[in-house]
Tab-separated table of N, CA and C in Angstrom:
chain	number	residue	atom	x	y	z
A	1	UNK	N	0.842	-1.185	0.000
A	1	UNK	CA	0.000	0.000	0.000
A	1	UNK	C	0.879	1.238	0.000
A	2	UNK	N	0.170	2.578	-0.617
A	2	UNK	CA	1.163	3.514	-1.046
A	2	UNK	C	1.044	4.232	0.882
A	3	UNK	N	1.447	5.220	0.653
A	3	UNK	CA	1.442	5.814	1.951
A	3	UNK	C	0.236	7.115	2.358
A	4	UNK	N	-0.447	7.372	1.128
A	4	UNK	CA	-1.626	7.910	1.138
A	4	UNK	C	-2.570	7.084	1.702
A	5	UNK	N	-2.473	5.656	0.714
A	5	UNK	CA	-3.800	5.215	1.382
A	5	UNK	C	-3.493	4.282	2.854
A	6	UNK	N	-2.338	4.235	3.813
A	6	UNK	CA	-2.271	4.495	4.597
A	6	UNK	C	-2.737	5.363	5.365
A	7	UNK	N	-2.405	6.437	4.911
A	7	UNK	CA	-2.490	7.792	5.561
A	7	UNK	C	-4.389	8.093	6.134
A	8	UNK	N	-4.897	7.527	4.673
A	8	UNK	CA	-6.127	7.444	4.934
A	8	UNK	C	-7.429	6.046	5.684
A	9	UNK	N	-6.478	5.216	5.752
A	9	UNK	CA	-6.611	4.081	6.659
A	9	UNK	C	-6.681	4.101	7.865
A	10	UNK	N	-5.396	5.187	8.391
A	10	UNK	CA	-4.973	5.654	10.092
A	10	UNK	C	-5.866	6.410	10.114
A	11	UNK	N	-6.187	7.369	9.267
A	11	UNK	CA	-7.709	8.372	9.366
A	11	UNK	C	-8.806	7.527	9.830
A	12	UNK	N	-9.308	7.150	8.872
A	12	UNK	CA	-10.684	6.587	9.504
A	12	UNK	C	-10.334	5.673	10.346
A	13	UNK	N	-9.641	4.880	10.715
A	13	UNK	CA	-9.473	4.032	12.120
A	13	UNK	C	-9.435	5.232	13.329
A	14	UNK	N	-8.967	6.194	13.502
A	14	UNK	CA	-8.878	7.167	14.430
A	14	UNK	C	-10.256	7.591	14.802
A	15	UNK	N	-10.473	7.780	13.475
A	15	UNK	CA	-12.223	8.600	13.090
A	15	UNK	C	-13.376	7.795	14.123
A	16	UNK	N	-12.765	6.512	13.034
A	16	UNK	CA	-14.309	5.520	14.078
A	16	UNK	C	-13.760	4.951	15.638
A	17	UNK	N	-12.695	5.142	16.224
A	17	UNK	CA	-12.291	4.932	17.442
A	17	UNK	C	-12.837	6.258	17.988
A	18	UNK	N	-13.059	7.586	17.543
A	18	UNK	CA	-13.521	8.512	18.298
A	18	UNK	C	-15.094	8.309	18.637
A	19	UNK	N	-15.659	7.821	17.548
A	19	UNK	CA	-16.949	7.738	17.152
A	19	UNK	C	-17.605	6.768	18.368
A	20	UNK	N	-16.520	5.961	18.645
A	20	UNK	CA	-17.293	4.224	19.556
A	20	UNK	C	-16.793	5.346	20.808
A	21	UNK	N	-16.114	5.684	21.334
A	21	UNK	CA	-15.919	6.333	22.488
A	21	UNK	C	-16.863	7.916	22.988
A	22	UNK	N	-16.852	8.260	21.873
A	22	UNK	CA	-18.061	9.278	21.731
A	22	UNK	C	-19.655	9.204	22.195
A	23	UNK	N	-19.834	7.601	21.500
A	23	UNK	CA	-21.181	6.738	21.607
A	23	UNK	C	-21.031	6.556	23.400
A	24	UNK	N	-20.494	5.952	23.541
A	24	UNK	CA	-20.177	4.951	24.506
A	24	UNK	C	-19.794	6.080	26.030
A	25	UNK	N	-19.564	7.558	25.459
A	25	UNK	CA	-19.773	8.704	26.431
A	25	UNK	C	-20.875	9.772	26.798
A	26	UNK	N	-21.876	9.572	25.179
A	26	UNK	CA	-22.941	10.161	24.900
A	26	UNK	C	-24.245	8.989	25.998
A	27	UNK	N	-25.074	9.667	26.346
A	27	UNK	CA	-26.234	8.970	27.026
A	27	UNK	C	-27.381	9.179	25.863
A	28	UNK	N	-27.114	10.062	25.141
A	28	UNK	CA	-28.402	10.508	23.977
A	28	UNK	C	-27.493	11.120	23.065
A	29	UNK	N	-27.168	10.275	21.985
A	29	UNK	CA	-26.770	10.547	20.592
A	29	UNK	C	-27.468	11.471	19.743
A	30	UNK	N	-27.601	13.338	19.548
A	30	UNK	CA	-28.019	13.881	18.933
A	30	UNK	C	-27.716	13.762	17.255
A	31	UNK	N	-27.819	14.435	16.456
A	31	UNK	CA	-26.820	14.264	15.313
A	31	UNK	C	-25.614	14.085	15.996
A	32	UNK	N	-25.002	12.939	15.512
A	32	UNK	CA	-23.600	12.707	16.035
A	32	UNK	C	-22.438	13.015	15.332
A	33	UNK	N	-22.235	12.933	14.011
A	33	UNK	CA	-21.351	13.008	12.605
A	33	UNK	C	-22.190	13.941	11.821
A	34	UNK	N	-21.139	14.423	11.134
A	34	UNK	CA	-22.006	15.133	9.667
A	34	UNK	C	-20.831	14.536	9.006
A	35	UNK	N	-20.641	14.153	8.081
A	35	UNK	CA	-20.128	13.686	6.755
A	35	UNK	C	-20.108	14.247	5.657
A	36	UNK	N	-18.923	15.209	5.505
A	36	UNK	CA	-18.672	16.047	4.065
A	36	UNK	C	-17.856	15.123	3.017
A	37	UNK	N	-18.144	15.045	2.067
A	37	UNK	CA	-17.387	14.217	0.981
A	37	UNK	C	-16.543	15.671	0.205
A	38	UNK	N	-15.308	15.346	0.244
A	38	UNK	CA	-14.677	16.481	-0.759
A	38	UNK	C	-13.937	15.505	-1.703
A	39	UNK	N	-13.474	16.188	-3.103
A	39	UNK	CA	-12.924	15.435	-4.056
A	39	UNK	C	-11.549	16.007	-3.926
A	40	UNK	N	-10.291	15.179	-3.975
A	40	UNK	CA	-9.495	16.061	-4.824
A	40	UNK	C	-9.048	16.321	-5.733
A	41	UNK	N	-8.370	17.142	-6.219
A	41	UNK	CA	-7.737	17.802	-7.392
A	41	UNK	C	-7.206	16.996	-7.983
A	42	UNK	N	-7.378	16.972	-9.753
A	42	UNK	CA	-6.516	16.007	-10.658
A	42	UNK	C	-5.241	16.383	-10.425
A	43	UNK	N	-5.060	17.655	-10.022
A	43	UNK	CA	-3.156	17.809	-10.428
A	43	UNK	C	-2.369	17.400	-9.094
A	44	UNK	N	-3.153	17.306	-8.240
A	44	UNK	CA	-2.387	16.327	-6.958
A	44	UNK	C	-1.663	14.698	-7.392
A	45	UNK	N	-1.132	14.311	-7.024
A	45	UNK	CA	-0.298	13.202	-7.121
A	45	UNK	C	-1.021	11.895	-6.697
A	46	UNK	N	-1.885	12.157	-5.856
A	46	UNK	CA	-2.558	11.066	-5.370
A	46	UNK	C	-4.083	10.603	-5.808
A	47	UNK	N	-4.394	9.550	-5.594
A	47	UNK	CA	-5.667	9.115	-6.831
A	47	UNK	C	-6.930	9.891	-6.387
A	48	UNK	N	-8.014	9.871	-7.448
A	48	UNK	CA	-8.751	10.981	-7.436
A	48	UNK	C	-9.640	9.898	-6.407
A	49	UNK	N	-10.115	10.252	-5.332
A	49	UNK	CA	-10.956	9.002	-4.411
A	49	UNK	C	-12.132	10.021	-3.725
A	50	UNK	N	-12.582	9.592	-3.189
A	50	UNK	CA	-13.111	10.472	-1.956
A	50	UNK	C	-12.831	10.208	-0.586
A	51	UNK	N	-12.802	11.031	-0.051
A	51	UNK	CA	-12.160	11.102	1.276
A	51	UNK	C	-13.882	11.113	2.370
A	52	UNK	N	-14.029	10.757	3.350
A	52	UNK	CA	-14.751	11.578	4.283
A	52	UNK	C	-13.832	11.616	5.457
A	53	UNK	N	-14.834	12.968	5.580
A	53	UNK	CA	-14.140	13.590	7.351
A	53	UNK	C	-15.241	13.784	8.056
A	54	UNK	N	-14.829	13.229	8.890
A	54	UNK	CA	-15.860	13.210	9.990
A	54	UNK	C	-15.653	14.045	11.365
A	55	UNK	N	-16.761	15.087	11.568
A	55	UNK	CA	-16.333	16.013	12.697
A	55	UNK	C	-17.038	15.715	13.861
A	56	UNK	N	-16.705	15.750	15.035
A	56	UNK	CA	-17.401	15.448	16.299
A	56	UNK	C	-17.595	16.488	16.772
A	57	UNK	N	-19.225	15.838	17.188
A	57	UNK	CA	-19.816	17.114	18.261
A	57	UNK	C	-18.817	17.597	19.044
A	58	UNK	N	-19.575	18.611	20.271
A	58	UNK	CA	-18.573	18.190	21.239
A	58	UNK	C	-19.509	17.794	22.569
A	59	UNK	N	-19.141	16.735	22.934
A	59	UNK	CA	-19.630	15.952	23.753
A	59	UNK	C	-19.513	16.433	25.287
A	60	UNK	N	-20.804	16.622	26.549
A	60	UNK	CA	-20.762	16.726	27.435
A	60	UNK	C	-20.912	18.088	28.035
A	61	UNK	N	-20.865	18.232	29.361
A	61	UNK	CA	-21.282	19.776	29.762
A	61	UNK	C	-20.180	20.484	29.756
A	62	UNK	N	-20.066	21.014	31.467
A	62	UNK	CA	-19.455	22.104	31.745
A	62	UNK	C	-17.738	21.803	31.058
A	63	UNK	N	-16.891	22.385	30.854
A	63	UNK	CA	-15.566	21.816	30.450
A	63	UNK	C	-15.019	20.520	29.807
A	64	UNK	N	-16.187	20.109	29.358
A	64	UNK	CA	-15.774	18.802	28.028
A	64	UNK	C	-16.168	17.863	29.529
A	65	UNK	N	-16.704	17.473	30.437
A	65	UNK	CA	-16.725	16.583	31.354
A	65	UNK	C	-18.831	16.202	30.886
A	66	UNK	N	-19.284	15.635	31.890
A	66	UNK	CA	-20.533	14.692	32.003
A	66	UNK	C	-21.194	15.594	31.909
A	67	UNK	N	-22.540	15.963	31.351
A	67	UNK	CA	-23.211	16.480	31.678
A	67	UNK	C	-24.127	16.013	33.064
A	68	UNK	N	-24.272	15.131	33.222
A	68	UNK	CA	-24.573	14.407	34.694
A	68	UNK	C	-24.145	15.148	35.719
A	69	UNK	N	-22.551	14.833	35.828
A	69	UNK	CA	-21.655	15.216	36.282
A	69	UNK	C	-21.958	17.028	37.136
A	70	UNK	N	-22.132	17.687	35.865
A	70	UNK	CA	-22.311	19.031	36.122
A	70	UNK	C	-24.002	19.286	36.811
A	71	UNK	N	-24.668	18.140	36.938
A	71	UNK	CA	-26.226	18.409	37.180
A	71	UNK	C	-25.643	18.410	39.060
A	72	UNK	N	-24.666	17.604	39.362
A	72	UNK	CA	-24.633	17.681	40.967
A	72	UNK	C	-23.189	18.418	41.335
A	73	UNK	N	-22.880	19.541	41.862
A	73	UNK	CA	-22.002	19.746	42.345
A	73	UNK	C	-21.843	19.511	43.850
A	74	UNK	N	-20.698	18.201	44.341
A	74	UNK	CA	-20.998	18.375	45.846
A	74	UNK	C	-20.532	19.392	47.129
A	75	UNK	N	-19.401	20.120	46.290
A	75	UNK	CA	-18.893	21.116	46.966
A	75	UNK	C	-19.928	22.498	46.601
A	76	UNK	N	-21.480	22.371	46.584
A	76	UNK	CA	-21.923	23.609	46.313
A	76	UNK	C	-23.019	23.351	47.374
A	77	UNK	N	-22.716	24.363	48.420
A	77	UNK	CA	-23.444	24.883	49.488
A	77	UNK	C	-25.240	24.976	49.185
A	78	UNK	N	-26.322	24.360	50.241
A	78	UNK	CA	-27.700	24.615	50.029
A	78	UNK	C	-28.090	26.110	50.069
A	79	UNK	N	-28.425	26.666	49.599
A	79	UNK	CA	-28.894	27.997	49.896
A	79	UNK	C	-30.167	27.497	50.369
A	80	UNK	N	-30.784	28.415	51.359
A	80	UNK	CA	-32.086	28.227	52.184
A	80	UNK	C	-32.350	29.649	52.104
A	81	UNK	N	-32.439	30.595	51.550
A	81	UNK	CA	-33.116	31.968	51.828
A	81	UNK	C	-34.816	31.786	51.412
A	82	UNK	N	-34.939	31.458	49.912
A	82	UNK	CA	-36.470	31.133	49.951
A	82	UNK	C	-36.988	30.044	50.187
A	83	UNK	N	-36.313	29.090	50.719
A	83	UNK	CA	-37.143	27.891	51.402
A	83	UNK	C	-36.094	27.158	52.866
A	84	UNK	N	-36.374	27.627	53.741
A	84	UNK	CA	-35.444	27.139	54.858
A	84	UNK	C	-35.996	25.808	55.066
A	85	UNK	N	-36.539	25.313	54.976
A	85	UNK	CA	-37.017	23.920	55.094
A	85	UNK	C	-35.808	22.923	54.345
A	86	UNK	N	-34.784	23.501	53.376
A	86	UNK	CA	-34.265	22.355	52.522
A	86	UNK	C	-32.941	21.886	53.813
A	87	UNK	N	-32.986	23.599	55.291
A	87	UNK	CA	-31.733	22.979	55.716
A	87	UNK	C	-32.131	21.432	56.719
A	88	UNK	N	-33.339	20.948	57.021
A	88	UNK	CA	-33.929	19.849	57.296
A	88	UNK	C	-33.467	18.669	56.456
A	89	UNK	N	-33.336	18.668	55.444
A	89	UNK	CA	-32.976	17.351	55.073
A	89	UNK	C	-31.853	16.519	55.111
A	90	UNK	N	-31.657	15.446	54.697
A	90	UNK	CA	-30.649	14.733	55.486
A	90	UNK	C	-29.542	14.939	54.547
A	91	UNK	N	-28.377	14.739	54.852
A	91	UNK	CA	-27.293	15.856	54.552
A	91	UNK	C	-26.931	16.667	54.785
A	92	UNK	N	-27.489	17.727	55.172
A	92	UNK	CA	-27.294	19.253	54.970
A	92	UNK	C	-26.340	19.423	56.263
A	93	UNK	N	-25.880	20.477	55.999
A	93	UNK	CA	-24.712	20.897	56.648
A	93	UNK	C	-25.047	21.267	58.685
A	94	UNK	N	-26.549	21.547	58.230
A	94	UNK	CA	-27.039	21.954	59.454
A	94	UNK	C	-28.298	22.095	59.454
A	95	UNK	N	-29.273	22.570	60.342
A	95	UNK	CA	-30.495	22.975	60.469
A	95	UNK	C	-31.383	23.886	60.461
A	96	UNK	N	-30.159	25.142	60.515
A	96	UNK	CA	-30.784	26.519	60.581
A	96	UNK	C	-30.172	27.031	58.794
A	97	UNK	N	-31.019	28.005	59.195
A	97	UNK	CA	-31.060	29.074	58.001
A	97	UNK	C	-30.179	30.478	58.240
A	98	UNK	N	-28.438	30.394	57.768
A	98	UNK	CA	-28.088	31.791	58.087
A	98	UNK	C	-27.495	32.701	57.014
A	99	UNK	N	-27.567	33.590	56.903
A	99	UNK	CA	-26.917	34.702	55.619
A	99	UNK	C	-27.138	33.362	54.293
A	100	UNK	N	-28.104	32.735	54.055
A	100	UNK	CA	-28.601	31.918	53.116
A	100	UNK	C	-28.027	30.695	52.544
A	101	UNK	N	-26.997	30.454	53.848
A	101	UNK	CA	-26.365	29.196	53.939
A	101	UNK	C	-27.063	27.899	55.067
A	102	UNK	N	-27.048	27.231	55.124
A	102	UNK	CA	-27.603	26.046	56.194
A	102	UNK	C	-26.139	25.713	56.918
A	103	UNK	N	-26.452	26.133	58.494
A	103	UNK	CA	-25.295	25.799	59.476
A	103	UNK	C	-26.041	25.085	60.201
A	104	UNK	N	-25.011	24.800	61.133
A	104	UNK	CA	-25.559	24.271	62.677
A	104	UNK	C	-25.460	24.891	63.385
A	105	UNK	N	-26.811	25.845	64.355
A	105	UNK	CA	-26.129	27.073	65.394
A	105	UNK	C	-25.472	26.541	66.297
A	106	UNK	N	-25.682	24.768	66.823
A	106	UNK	CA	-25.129	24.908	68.458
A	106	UNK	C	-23.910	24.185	68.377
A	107	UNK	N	-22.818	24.044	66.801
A	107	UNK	CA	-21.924	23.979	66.626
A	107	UNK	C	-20.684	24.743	65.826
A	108	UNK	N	-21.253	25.362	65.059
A	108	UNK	CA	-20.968	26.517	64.209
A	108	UNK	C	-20.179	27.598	65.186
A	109	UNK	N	-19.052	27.539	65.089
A	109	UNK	CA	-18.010	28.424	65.485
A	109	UNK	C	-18.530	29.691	64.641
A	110	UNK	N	-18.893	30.080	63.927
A	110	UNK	CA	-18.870	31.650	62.910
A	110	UNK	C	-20.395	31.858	63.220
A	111	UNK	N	-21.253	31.116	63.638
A	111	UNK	CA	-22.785	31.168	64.005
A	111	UNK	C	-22.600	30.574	64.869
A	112	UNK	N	-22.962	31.001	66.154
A	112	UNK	CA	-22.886	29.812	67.504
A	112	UNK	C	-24.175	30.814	68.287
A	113	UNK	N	-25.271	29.924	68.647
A	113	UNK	CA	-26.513	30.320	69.251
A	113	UNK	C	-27.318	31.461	68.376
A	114	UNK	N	-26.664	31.992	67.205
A	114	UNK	CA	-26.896	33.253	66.593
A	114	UNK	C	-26.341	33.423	65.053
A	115	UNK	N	-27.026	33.937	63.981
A	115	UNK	CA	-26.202	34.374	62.949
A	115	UNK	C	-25.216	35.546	63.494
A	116	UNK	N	-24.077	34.992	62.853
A	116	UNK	CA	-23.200	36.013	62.757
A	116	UNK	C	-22.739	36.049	64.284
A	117	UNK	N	-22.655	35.703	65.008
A	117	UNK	CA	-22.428	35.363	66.544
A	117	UNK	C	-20.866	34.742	66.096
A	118	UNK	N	-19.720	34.950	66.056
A	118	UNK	CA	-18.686	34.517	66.273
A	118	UNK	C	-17.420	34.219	67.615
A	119	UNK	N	-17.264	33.076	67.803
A	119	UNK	CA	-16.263	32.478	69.135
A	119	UNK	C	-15.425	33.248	68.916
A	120	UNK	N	-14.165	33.439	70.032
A	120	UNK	CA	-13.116	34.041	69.610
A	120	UNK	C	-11.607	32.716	69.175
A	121	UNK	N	-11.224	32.801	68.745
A	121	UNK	CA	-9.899	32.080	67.901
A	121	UNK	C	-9.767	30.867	69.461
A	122	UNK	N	-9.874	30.868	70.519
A	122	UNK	CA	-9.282	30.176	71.626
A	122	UNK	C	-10.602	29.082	72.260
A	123	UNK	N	-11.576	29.660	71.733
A	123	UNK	CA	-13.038	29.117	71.515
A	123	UNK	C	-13.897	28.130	70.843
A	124	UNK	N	-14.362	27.297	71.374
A	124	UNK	CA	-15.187	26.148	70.444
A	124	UNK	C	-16.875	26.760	70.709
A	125	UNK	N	-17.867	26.012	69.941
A	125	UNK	CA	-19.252	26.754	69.927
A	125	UNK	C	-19.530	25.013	70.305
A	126	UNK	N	-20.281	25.464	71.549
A	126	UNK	CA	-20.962	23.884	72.213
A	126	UNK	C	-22.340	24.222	72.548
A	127	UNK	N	-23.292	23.419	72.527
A	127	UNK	CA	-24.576	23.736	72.554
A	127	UNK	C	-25.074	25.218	71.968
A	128	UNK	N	-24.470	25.975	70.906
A	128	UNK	CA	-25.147	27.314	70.976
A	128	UNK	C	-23.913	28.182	71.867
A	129	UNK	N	-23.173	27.777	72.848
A	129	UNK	CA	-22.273	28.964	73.723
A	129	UNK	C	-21.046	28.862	73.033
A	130	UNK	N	-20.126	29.608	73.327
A	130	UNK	CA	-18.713	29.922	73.097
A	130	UNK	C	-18.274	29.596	74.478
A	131	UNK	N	-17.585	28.346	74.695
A	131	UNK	CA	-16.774	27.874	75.135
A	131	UNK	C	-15.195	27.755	75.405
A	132	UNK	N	-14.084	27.607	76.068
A	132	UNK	CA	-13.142	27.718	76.657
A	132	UNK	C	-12.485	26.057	76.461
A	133	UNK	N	-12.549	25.096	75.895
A	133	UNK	CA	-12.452	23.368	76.117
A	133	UNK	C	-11.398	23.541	76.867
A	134	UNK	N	-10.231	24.554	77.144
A	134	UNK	CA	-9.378	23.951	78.124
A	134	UNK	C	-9.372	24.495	79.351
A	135	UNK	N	-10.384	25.049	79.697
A	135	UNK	CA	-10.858	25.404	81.521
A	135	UNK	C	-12.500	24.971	82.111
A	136	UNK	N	-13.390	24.829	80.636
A	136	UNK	CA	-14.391	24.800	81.223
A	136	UNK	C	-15.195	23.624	81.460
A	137	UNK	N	-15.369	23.282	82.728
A	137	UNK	CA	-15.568	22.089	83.501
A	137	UNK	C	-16.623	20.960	82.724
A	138	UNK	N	-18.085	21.643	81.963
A	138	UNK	CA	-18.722	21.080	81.287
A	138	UNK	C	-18.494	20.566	79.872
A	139	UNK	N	-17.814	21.190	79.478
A	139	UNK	CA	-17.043	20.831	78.149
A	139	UNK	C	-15.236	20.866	78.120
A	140	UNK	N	-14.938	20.112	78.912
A	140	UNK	CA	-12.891	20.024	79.353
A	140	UNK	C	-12.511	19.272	77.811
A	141	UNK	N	-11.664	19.952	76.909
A	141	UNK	CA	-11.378	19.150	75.770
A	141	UNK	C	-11.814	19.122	74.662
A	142	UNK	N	-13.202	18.713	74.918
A	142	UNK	CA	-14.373	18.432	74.144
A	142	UNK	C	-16.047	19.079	74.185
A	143	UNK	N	-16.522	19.247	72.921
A	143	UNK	CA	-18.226	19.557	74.121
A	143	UNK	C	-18.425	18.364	74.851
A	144	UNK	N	-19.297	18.731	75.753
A	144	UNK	CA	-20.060	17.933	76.697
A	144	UNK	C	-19.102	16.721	77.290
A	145	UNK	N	-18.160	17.292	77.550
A	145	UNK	CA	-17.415	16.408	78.272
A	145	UNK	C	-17.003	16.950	79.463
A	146	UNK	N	-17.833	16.067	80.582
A	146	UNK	CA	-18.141	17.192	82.112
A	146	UNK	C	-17.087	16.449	82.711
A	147	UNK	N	-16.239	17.023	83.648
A	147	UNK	CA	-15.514	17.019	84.711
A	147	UNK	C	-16.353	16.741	86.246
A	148	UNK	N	-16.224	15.576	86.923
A	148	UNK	CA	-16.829	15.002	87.928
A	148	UNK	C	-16.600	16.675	89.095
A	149	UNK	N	-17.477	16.264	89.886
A	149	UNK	CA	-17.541	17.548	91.172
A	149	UNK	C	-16.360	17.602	91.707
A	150	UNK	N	-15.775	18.398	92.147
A	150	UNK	CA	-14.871	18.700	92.719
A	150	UNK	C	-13.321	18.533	92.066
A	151	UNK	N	-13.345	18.260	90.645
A	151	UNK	CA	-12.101	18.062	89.666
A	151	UNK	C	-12.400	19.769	88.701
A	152	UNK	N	-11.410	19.709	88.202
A	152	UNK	CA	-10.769	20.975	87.661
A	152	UNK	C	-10.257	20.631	86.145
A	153	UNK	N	-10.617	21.403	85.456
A	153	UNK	CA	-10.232	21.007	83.958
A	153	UNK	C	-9.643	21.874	83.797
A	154	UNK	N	-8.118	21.649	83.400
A	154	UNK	CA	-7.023	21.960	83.216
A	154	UNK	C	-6.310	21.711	81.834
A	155	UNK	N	-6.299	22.928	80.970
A	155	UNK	CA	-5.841	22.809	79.770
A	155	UNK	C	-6.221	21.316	78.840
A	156	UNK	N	-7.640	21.729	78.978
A	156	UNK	CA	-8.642	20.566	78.329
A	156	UNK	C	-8.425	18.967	79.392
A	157	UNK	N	-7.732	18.637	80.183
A	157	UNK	CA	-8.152	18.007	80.898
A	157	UNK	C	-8.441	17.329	82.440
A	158	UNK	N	-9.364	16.527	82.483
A	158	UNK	CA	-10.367	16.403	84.045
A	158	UNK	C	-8.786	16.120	85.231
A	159	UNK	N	-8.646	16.729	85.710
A	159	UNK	CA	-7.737	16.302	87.053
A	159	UNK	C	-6.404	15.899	87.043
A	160	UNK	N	-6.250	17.348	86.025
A	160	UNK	CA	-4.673	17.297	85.603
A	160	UNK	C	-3.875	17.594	86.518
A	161	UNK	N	-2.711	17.120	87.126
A	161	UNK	CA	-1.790	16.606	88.138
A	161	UNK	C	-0.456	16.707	87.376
């Protein structure tokens, strides 16, 4: 074989390897191919044949990826401003409704008992309060981790010695 019709052999093998991977990435095959036939020129060197070329859609959503894909983003926050009910469902980051994000108030360090209520840097948010974990007796360490009567919580812990 000459090296044209090589040339045009590696073509369409490429062509229809795009085509089965195309299929096989598509969930709904719109027009998939269009198929132009061009002739070439007698004064070219190579035999007068027809060629097709085959152009591909372009397949998929946001940045050449799934369109699926792009229907769920999981790093994209619930907004709850016109329906606070969605921060109820299971998943969600939290229960309340704040600056139109879904937190948790009685864990939420940046919302703690309150929108916009912020701990200070040395502070954890336990039930709703701004807490101390390494002095304060009801939460030593951790939330709700109480220190027995008469013990002392000491740099987060119960009856440090």
């Amino acid at each position: 074989m000459r090296s044209a019709q090589w040339r045009r052999l590696l073509f369409m093998a490429a062509a229809m390897a795009l085509a089965i991977a195309a299929a096989a990435a598509a969930s709904s095959l719109e027009p998939a191919m269009t198929v132009h036939e061009t002739t070439q020129q007698p004064h070219e060197e190579e035999d007068e044949r027809e060629e097709e070329m085959y152009t591909m859609p372009e397949i998929g959503g946001l940045h050449g990826g799934s369109r699926f894909l792009a229907e769920f983003n999981p790093h994209k926050r619930l907004k709850c401003k016109h329906s606070p009910d969605i921060c109820k469902v299971w998943g969600s980051p939290g229960p309340d409704c704040c600056k139109n994000k879904c937190v948790d108030m009685a864990t939420n360090s940046h919302n703690c008992g309150q929108c916009g209520h912020k701990c200070k840097f040395i502070q954890a948010c336990c039930r709703g309060q701004c807490v101390d974990l390494a002095f304060d007796k009801r939460h030593c360490g951790r939330c709700n981790n109480r220190c027995t009567k008469s013990v002392l919580c000491i740099y987060g812990l119960c009856n440090y010695a």
